[in-house]
Coordinates of N, CA, C and O and ligand atoms in Angstrom, one line a residue:
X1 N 184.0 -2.0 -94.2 CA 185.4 -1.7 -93.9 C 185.9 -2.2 -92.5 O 185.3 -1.8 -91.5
X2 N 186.9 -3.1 -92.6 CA 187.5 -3.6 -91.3 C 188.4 -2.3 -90.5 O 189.5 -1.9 -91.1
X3 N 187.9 -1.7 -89.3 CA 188.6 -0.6 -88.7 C 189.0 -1.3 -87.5 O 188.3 -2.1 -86.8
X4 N 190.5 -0.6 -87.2 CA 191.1 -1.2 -86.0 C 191.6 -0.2 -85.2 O 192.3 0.7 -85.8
X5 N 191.4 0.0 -83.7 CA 191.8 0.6 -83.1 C 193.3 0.5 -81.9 O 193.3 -0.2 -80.9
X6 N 194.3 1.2 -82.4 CA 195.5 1.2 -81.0 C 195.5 2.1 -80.6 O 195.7 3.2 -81.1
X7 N 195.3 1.5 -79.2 CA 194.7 3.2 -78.6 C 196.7 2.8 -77.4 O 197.5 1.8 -77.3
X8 N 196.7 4.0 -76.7 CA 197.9 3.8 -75.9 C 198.3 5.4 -75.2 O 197.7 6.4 -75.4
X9 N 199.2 5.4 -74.5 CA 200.0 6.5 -74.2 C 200.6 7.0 -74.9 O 200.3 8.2 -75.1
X10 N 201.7 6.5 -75.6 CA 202.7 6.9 -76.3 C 203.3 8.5 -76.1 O 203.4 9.5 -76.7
X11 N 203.7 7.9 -74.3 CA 204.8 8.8 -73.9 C 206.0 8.6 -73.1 O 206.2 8.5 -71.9
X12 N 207.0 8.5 -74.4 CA 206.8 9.3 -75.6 C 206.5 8.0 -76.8 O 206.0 7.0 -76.3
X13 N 206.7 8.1 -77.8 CA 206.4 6.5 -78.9 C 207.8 6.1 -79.0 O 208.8 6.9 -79.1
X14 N 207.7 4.7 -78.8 CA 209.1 3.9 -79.4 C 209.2 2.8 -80.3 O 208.1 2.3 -80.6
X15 N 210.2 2.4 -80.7 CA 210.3 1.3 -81.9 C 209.5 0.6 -81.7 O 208.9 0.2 -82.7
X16 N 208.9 0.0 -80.3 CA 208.0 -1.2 -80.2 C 206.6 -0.3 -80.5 O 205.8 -1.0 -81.1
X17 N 205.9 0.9 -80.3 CA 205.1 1.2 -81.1 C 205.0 0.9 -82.6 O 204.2 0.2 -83.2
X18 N 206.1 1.7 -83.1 CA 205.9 2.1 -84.5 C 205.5 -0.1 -85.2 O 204.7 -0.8 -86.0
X19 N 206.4 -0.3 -84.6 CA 206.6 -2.0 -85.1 C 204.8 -2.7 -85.2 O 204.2 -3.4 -86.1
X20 N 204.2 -2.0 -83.8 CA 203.0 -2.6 -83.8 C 202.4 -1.7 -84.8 O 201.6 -2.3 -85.4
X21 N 202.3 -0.5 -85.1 CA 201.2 -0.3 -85.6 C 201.9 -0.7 -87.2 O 201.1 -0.4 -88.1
X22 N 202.6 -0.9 -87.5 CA 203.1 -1.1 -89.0 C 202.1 -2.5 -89.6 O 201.4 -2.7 -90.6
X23 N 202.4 -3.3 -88.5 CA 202.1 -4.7 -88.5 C 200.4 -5.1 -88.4 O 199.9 -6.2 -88.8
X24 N 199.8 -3.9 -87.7 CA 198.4 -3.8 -87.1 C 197.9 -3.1 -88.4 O 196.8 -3.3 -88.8
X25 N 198.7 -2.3 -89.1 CA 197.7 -1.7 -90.1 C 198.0 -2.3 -91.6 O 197.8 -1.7 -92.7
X26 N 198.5 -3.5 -91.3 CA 199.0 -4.4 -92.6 C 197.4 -5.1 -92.5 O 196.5 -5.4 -93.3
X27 N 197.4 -5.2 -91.6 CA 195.8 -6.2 -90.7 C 194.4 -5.6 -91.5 O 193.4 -6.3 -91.7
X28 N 194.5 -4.6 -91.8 CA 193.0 -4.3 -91.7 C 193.0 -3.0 -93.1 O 193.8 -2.7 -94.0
X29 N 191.7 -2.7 -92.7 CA 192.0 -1.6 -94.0 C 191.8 0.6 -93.5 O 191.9 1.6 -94.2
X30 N 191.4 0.4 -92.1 CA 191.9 1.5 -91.6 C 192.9 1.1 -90.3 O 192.7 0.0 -89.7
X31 N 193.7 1.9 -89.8 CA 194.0 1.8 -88.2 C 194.4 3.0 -87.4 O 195.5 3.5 -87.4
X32 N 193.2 3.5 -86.7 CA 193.1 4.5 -85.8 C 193.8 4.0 -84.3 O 193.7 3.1 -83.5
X33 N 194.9 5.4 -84.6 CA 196.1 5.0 -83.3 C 195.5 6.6 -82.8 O 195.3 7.7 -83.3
X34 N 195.3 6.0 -81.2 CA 194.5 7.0 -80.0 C 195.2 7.0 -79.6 O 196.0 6.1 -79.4
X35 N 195.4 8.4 -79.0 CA 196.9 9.1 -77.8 C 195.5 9.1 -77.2 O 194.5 9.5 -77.8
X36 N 195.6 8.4 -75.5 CA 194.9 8.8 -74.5 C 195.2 10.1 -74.0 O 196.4 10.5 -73.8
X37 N 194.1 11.0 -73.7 CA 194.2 12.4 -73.0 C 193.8 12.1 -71.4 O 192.6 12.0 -71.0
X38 N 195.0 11.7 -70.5 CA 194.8 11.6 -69.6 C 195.1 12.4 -68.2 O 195.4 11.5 -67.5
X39 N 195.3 13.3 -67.5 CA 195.7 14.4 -67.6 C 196.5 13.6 -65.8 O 197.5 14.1 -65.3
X40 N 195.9 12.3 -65.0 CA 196.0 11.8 -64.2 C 197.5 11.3 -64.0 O 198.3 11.3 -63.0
X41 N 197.5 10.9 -65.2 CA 198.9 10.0 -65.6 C 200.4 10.8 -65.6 O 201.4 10.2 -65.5
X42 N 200.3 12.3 -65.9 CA 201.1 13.4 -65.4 C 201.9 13.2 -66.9 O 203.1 13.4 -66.8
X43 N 201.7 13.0 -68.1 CA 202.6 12.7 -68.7 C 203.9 13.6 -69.3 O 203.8 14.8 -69.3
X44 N 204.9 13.1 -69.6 CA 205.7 14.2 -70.1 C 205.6 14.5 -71.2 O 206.6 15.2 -71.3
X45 N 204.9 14.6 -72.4 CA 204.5 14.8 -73.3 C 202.9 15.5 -73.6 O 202.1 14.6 -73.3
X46 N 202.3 16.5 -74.0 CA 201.3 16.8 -73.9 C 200.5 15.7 -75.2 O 201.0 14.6 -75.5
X47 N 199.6 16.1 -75.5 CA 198.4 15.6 -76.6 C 199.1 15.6 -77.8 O 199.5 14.7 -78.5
X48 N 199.0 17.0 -77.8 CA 198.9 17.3 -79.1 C 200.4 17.1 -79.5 O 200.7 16.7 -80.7
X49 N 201.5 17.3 -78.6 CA 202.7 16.4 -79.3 C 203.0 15.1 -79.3 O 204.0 14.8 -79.8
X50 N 202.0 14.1 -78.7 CA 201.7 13.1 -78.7 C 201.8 12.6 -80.2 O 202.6 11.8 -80.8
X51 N 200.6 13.4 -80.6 CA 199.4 13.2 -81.4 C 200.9 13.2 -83.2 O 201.2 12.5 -84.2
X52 N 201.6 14.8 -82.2 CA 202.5 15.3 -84.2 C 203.8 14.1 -84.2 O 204.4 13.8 -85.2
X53 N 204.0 13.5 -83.1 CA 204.8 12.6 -82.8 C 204.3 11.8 -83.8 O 204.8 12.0 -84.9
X54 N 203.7 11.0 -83.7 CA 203.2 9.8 -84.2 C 202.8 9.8 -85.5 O 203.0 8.9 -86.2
X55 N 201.9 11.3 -85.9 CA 202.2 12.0 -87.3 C 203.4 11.5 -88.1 O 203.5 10.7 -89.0
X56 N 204.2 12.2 -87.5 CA 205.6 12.5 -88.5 C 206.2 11.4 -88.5 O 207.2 11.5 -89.3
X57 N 206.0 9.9 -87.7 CA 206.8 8.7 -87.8 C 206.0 7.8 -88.4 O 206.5 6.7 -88.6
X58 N 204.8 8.0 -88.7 CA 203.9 7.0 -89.5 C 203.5 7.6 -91.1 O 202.6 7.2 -91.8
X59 N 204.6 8.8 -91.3 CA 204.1 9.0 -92.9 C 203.9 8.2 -93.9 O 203.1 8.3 -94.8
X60 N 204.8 7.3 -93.6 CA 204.6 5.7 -94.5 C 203.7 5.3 -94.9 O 203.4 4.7 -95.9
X61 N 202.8 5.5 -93.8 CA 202.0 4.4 -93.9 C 200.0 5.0 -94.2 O 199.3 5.6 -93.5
X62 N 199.8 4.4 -95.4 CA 198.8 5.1 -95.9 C 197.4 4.8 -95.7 O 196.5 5.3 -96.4
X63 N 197.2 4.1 -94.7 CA 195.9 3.4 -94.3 C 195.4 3.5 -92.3 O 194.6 2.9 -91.6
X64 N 196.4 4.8 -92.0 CA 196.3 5.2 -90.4 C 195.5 7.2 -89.8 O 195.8 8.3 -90.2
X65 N 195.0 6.9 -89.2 CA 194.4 7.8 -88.6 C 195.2 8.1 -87.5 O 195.8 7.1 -87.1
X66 N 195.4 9.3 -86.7 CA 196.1 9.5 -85.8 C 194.7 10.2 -85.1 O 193.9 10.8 -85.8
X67 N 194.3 10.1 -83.7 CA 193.4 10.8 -82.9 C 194.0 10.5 -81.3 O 194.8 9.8 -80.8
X68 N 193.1 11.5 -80.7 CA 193.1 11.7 -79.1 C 192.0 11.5 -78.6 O 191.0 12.2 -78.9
X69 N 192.0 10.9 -77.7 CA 190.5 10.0 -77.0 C 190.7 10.1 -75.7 O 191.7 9.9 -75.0
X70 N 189.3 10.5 -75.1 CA 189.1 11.0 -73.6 C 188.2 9.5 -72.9 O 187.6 8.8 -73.7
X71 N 188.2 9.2 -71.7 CA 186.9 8.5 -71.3 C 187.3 7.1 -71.4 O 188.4 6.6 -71.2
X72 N 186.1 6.5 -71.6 CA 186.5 4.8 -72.2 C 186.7 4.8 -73.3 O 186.0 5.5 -74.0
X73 N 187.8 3.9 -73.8 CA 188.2 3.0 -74.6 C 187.6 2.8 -75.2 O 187.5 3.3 -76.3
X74 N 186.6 1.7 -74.7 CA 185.3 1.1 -75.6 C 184.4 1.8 -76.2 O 183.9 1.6 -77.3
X75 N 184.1 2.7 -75.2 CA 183.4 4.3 -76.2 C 183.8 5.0 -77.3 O 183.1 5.8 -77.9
X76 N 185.1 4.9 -77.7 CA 186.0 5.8 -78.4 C 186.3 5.0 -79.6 O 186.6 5.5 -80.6
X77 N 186.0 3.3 -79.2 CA 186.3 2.4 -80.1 C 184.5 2.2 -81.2 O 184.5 1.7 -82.4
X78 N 183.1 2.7 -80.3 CA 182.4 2.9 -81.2 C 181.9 4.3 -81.5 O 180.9 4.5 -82.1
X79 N 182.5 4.9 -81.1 CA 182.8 6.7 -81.7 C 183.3 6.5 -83.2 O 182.8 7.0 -84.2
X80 N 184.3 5.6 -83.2 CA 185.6 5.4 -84.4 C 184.7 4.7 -85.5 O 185.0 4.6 -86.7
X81 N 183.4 4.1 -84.9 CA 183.4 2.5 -85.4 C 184.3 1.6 -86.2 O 184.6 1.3 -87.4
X82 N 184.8 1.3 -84.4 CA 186.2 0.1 -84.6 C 185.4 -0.7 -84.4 O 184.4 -0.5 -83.8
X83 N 186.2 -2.5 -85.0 CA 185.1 -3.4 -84.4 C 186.9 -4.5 -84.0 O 187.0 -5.7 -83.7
X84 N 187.7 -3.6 -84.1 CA 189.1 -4.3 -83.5 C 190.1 -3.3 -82.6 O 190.8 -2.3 -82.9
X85 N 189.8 -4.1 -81.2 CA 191.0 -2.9 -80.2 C 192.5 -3.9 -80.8 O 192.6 -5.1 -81.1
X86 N 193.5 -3.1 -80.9 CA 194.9 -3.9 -80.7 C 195.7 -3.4 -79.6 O 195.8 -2.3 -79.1
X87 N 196.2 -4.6 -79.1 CA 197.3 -4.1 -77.8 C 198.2 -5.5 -78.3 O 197.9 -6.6 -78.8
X88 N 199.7 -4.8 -77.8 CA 200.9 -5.2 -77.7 C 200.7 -6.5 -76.5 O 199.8 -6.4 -75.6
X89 N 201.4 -7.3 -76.5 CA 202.0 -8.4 -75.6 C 203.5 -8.5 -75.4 O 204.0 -9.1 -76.3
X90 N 204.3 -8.1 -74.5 CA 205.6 -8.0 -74.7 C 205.9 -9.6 -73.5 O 206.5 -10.5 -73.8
X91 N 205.4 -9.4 -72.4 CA 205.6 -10.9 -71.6 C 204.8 -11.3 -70.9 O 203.6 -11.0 -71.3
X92 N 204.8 -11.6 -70.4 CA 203.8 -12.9 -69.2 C 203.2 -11.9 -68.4 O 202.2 -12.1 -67.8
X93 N 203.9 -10.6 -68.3 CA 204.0 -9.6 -67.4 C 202.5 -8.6 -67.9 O 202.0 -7.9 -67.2
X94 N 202.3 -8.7 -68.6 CA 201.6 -7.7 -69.5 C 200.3 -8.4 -69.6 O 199.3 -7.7 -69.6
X95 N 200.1 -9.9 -69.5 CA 199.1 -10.3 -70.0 C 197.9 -10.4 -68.7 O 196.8 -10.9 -69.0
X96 N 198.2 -10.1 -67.6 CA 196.9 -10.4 -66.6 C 196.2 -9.2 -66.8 O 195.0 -9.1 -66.9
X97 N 197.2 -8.2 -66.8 CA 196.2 -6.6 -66.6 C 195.6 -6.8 -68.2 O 194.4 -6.8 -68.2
X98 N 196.0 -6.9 -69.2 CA 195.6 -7.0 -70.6 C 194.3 -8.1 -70.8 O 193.5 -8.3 -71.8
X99 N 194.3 -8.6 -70.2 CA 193.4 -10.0 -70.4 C 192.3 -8.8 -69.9 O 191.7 -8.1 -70.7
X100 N 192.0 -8.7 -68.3 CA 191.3 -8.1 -67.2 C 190.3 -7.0 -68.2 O 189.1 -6.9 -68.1
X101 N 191.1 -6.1 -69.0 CA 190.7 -4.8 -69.6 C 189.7 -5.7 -71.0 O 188.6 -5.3 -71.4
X102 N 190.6 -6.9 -71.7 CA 189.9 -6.8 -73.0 C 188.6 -7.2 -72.0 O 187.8 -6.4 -71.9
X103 N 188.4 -8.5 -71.3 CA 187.0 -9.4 -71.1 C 186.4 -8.1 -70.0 O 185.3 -8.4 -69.6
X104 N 186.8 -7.0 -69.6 CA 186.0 -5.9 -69.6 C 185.2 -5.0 -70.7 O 184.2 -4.4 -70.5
X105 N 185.9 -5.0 -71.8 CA 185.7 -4.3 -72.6 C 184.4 -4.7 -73.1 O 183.4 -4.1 -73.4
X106 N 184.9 -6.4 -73.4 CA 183.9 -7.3 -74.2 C 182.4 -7.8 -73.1 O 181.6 -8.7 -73.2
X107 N 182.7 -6.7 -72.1 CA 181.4 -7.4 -71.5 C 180.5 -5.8 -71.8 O 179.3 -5.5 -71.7
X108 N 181.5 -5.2 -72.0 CA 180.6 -3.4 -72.4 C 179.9 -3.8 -73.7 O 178.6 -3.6 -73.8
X109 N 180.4 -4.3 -74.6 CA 180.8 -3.9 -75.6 C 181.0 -5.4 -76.3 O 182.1 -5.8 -76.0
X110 N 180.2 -6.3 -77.1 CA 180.9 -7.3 -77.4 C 181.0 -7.7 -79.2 O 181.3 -8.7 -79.9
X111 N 180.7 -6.6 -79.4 CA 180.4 -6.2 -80.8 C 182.0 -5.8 -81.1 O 182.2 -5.7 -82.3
X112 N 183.3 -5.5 -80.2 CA 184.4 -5.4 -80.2 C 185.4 -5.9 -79.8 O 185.6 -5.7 -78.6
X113 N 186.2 -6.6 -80.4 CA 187.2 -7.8 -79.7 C 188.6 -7.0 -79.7 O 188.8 -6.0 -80.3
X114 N 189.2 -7.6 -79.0 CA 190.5 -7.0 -78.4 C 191.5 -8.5 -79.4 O 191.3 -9.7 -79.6
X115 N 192.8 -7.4 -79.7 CA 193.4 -8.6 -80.8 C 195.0 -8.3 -80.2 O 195.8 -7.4 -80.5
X116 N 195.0 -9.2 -79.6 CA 197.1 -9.1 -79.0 C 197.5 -9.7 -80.4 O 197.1 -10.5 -81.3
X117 N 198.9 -8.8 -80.1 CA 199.7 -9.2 -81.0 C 201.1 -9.4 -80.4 O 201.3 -8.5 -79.6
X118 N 201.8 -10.0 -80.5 CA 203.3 -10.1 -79.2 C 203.9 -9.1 -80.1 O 203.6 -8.8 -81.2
X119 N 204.8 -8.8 -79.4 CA 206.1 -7.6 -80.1 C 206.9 -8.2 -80.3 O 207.2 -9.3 -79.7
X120 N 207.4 -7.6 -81.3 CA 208.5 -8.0 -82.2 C 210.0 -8.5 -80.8 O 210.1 -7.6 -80.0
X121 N 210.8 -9.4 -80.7 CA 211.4 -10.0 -80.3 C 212.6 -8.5 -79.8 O 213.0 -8.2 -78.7
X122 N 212.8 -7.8 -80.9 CA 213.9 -7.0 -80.1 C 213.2 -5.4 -79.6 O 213.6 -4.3 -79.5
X123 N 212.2 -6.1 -79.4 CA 211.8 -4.7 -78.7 C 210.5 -5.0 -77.6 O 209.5 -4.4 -77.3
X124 N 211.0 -6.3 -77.4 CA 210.1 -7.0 -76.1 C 210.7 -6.7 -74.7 O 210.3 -7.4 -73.8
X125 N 211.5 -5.8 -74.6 CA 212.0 -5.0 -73.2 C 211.7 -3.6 -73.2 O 212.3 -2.9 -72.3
X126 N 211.0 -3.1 -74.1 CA 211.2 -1.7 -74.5 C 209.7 -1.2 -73.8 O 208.6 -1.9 -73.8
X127 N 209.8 -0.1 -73.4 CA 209.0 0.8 -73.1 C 209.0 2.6 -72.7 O 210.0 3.3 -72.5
X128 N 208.0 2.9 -72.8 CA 208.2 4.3 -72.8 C 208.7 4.8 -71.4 O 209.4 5.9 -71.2
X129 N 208.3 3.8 -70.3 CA 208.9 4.2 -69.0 C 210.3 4.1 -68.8 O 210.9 4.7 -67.9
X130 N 211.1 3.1 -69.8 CA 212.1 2.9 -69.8 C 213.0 3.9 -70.6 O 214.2 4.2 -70.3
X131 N 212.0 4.4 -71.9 CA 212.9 5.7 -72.3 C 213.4 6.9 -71.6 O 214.6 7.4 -71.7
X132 N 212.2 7.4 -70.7 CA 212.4 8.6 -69.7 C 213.1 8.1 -69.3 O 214.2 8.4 -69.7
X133 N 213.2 6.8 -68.2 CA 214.2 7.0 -67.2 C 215.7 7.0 -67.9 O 216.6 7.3 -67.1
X134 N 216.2 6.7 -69.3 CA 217.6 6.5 -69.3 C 217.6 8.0 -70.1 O 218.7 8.5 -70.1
X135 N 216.7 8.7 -70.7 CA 216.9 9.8 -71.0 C 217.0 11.4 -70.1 O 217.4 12.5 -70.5
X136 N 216.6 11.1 -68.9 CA 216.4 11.5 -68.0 C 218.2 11.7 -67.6 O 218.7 12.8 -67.7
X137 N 218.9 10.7 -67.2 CA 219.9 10.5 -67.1 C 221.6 11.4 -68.1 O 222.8 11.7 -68.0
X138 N 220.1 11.5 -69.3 CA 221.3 11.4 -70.9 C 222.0 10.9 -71.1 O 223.2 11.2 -71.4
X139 N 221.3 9.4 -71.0 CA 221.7 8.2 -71.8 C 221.3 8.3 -72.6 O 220.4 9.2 -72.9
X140 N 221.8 7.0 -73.7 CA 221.6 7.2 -75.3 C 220.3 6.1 -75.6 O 220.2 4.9 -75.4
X141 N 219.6 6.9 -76.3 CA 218.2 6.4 -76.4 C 218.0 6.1 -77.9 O 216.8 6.3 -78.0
X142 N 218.3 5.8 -78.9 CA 219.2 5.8 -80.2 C 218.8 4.3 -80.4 O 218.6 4.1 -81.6
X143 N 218.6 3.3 -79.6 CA 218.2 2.2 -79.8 C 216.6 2.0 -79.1 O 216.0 0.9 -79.1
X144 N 216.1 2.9 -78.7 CA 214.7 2.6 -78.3 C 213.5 3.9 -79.4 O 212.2 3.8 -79.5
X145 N 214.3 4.7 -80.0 CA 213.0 5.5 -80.6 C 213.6 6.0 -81.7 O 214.8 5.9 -81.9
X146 N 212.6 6.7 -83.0 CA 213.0 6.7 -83.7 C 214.2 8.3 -83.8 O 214.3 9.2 -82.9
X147 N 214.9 8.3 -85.1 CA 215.9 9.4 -84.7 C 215.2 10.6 -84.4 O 215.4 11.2 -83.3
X148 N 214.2 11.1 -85.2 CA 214.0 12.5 -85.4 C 212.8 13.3 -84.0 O 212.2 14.3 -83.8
X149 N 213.1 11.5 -83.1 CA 212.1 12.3 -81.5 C 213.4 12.2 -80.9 O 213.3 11.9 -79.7
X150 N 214.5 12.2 -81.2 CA 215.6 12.0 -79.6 C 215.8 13.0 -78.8 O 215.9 13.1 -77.6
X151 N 215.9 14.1 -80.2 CA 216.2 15.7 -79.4 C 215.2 16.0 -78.6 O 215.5 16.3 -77.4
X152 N 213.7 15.8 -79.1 CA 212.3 16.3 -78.2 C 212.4 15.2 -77.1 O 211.6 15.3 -76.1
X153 N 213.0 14.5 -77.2 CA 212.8 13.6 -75.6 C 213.5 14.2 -75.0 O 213.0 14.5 -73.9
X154 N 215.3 14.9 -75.3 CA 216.4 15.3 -74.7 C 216.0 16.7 -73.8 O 216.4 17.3 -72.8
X155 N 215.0 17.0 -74.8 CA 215.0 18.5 -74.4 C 213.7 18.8 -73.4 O 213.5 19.9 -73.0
X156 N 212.9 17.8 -73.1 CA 211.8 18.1 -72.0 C 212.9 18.0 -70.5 O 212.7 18.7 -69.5
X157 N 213.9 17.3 -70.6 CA 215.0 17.1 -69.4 C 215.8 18.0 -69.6 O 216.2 18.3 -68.5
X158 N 216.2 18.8 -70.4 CA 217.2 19.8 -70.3 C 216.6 20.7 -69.4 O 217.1 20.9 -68.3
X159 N 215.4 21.5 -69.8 CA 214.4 22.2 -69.2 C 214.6 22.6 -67.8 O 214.6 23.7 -67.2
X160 N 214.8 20.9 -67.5 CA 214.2 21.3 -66.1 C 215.2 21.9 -64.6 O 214.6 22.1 -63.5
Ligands
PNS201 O1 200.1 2.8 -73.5 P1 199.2 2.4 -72.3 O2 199.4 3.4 -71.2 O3 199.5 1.0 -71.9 O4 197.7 2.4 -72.8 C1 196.6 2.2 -71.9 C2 195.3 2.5 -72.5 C3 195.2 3.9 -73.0 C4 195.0 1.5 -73.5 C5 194.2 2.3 -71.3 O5 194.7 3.0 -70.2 C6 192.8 2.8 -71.7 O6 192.2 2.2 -72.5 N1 192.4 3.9 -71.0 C7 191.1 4.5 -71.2 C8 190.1 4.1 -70.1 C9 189.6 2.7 -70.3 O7 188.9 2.4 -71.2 N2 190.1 1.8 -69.4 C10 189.8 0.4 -69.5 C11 188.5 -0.1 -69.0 S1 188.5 -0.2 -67.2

């Protein structure tokens, strides 16, 4: 069985997630998407709504695992036994730290290759740091995520 791993933040998830893992789990015949539990990174989103986030926008799709992974990457990837990490490529910008991590990975670990995929063209500006900040604002986020997380984005800022 070819198992592929997207591991990520996804806080919170946006169109350029869902796009990659649609496309990543066309790829293979499982694909385990990892919400990192990082507690460093301060995120606005906990785990476990991470985790029902990503649930509830990948019902479609019948060949994905949803999990939460502590530690290394590479450890998590033969915990899973993945023998495919996937990460996004959005620009030029993305690719030194992304290079740095896979030929790290594959020097742990070389039984597991790291597989970029570029993002889809209209959501090669898109990021999760970009959602907070215009949601933060309450601006309209309606073109970066899908409908049914706008309110739970709206409402960690109402809060506060
Ligand atoms: O969505 P992100 O924040 O770009 O995802 C980054 C992620 C989770 C892939 C990366 O931070 C990661 O793999 N963290 C786990 C620790 C690790 O293995 N680091 C790389 C080796 S130094």
């Amino acid at each position: 069985m070819k198992r592929a791993i997207y591991p990520g933040s996804f806080d919170p998830v946006t169109f350029g997630h869902v796009d990659m893992i649609e496309r990543s789990a066309k790829m293979v015949d499982e694909l385990v998407v990892a919400v990192l539990i990082n507690s460093a990174k301060n995120p606005l989103f906990s785990v476990k709504e991470r985790v029902s986030m990503l649930d509830e926008i990948t019902g479609h799709i019948p060949n994905i695992r949803i999990t939460s992974f502590d530690g290394l990457l590479i450890d998590y990837a033969r915990e899973v036994d993945a023998s495919i990490i996937v990460r996004g490529l959005r620009a030029v910008t993305d690719f030194e730290y992304e290079l740095q991590i896979a030929q790290t990975n594959r020097i742990v670990n070389s039984k597991v290759d790291t597989v970029f995929l570029t993002t889809s063209l209209e959501y090669a500006y898109l990021s999760s740091t970009i959602v907070k900040e215009v949601a933060s604002y309450g601006g309209d986020i309606s073109h970066f995520v899908p409908e049914q997380l706008i309110g739970r984005i709206y409402e960690k800022y109402s809060r506060e």
